[in-house]
Amino acid sequence: MANAVLAAGGPSAGGSYRFIDLRRSGKLIATLDLYDLLLRGDTSHDAVLQNGDVIDIRPAGPEIAVTGSVNNEAIFEARPGETLGDVLTFAGGFDSLADQSRVVVTRLADLDLQGSRQLTMAEAKTFPAEAGDIVRVLSLANVARPEERQAILATIEGEVDHPGRYYLPPGATLGDLLRQAGGPTSGAFVYGSELDRFSEKQLQTMEYQRVIDDLRLTAATEPLTQSSTTPLATDRTARAAEVSQGLKSLADQMQMHQPDGRLVLPIDYAAPALPLSLKLENLDRLYIPPMPKTVGVYGMVFEQGAFLYAPHQRISDYLAKAGGVRKASAAQGDIFVVHADGSVAARSQDHGLLHREIRPGDVIFVPVRTGPSLFQKVLEASQLIFQGGVGLAAIALSLSALGA
């Protein structure tokens, strides 16, 4: 019977795999269940054909979908009296990541009542299968566990004796990781240490995208807010179009750079020491850089670049090294500094900023003159993305598209 059915192309989409009848001289001789053959290798019900026999494939019976953590996701046909446990067996059973204690069942009769229901495996083995059932087996993978029970794989790089990846027990601290790596070298710049955290990266990315979306919205509405009926309307419209295009360019440049999840660590520059009691999370990355030798100056200055660090120099001294600010286009009141530890200091919040002593690895940025709301967006972005002079220079160059 199986040979004949397969030679005919098998049951059609509406045909049954479970009820294939053999009739001889009008009498029912045998009923073949192809599941016995295909899923169990059982040929005991496969009768030998004779001349003149007729094979009748009945319409498909109740169909049940099985999805999730099983070895064979598919739609299966159930015979009367079979349970959801039987149907899960047809699906090859659970895969290695399955939660084998329970299944979730969506039944047509329940859609207007409770929707889906959860069954234990003991219940599923006695729960009758019905047409249209959808059985979902949940996976134990990619489910966040309580932090105190999470094993930690952390990476430490840079100025340590043994850089690498280390497997640590739940609750491990930054001090545990540092001890495994042999501690910092004599050339370590502890103040500039960078701790990148995956969970923080996800939050920063969402906030950073919000800043970019705000910039794009500002670009789209700039021509509308600048419209006027005064004799200078034409000039205003042209200027608004230039600013709008510049904002779009800025947003495009910013989209190319993404936050890395850096945490600003509480490290004192005068007595630098890592917060050794800080608890680690899985996939944390700690980078301890070598002592930097330069200070970056970017934005609306005459000579952007990195300048050699000299002790006891002030921020104003490095602005002078860069040729001074471009007064016609620079927002001098909004100058800000990105420190090597990732923190940001703005002149709008600290009026004596230019007289502060510069530190190695710091980056000074002189933004272009813009509306206060736009500068605030750029400052927000800087706190999320800046990893050093490269990212900062990219933003500085893109801002020049708005030039006065």
PDB file of C-alpha atoms in Angstrom, residues 189-205 258-267 274 278 283-290 292 337-344 359-363 380-389:
ATOM      1  CA  PHE A 189      46.189  55.043  32.756  1.00  0.00           C
ATOM      2  CA  VAL A 190      43.622  53.952  35.325  1.00  0.00           C
ATOM      3  CA  TYR A 191      41.675  57.233  35.180  1.00  0.00           C
ATOM      4  CA  GLY A 192      40.818  56.569  31.523  1.00  0.00           C
ATOM      5  CA  SER A 193      39.558  53.013  32.138  1.00  0.00           C
ATOM      6  CA  GLU A 194      36.552  52.109  30.037  1.00  0.00           C
ATOM      7  CA  LEU A 195      33.920  49.645  31.252  1.00  0.00           C
ATOM      8  CA  ASP A 196      31.463  48.712  28.494  1.00  0.00           C
ATOM      9  CA  ARG A 197      28.233  46.976  29.515  1.00  0.00           C
ATOM     10  CA  PHE A 198      25.831  45.241  27.129  1.00  0.00           C
ATOM     11  CA  SER A 199      22.664  46.142  29.053  1.00  0.00           C
ATOM     12  CA  GLU A 200      23.767  49.779  29.216  1.00  0.00           C
ATOM     13  CA  LYS A 201      24.497  49.773  25.480  1.00  0.00           C
ATOM     14  CA  GLN A 202      20.887  48.833  24.765  1.00  0.00           C
ATOM     15  CA  LEU A 203      19.595  51.732  26.866  1.00  0.00           C
ATOM     16  CA  GLN A 204      22.094  54.206  25.401  1.00  0.00           C
ATOM     17  CA  THR A 205      21.257  53.143  21.856  1.00  0.00           C
ATOM     18  CA  GLN A 258      26.722  54.115  17.932  1.00  0.00           C
ATOM     19  CA  PRO A 259      27.128  54.085  21.741  1.00  0.00           C
ATOM     20  CA  ASP A 260      29.247  51.299  23.190  1.00  0.00           C
ATOM     21  CA  GLY A 261      27.568  51.055  26.600  1.00  0.00           C
ATOM     22  CA  ARG A 262      30.392  52.769  28.502  1.00  0.00           C
ATOM     23  CA  LEU A 263      29.849  53.427  32.187  1.00  0.00           C
ATOM     24  CA  VAL A 264      31.479  56.524  33.689  1.00  0.00           C
ATOM     25  CA  LEU A 265      33.374  55.048  36.630  1.00  0.00           C
ATOM     26  CA  PRO A 266      33.839  57.020  39.873  1.00  0.00           C
ATOM     27  CA  ILE A 267      37.618  57.454  39.592  1.00  0.00           C
ATOM     28  CA  LEU A 274      39.197  51.384  40.031  1.00  0.00           C
ATOM     29  CA  LEU A 278      31.604  47.133  41.564  1.00  0.00           C
ATOM     30  CA  LEU A 283      29.649  40.247  28.766  1.00  0.00           C
ATOM     31  CA  ASP A 284      31.237  43.232  30.537  1.00  0.00           C
ATOM     32  CA  ARG A 285      34.420  44.551  28.892  1.00  0.00           C
ATOM     33  CA  LEU A 286      37.097  46.489  30.779  1.00  0.00           C
ATOM     34  CA  TYR A 287      39.790  48.357  28.848  1.00  0.00           C
ATOM     35  CA  ILE A 288      42.650  50.051  30.710  1.00  0.00           C
ATOM     36  CA  PRO A 289      44.517  52.290  28.248  1.00  0.00           C
ATOM     37  CA  PRO A 290      48.154  53.368  28.297  1.00  0.00           C
ATOM     38  CA  PRO A 292      47.796  59.238  26.658  1.00  0.00           C
ATOM     39  CA  VAL A 337      35.283  68.983  27.238  1.00  0.00           C
ATOM     40  CA  VAL A 338      35.055  65.207  27.107  1.00  0.00           C
ATOM     41  CA  HIS A 339      37.341  63.867  29.832  1.00  0.00           C
ATOM     42  CA  ALA A 340      39.283  60.641  29.450  1.00  0.00           C
ATOM     43  CA  ASP A 341      36.963  58.917  31.934  1.00  0.00           C
ATOM     44  CA  GLY A 342      33.976  59.575  29.615  1.00  0.00           C
ATOM     45  CA  SER A 343      32.414  62.432  31.589  1.00  0.00           C
ATOM     46  CA  VAL A 344      31.489  65.719  29.902  1.00  0.00           C
ATOM     47  CA  ARG A 359      44.281  66.436  31.547  1.00  0.00           C
ATOM     48  CA  PRO A 360      45.942  63.991  29.177  1.00  0.00           C
ATOM     49  CA  GLY A 361      43.425  62.284  26.921  1.00  0.00           C
ATOM     50  CA  ASP A 362      40.853  65.087  27.236  1.00  0.00           C
ATOM     51  CA  VAL A 363      39.086  66.348  24.111  1.00  0.00           C
ATOM     52  CA  GLU A 380      23.157  64.801  24.920  1.00  0.00           C
ATOM     53  CA  ALA A 381      24.573  62.766  22.059  1.00  0.00           C
ATOM     54  CA  SER A 382      28.144  63.510  23.125  1.00  0.00           C
ATOM     55  CA  GLN A 383      27.496  62.039  26.545  1.00  0.00           C
ATOM     56  CA  LEU A 384      26.307  58.820  24.935  1.00  0.00           C
ATOM     57  CA  ILE A 385      28.732  58.223  22.089  1.00  0.00           C
ATOM     58  CA  PHE A 386      32.103  59.933  22.470  1.00  0.00           C
ATOM     59  CA  GLN A 387      34.895  57.393  22.816  1.00  0.00           C
ATOM     60  CA  GLY A 388      37.713  59.793  21.977  1.00  0.00           C
ATOM     61  CA  GLY A 389      38.913  62.134  19.256  1.00  0.00           C
TER      62      GLY A 389
END
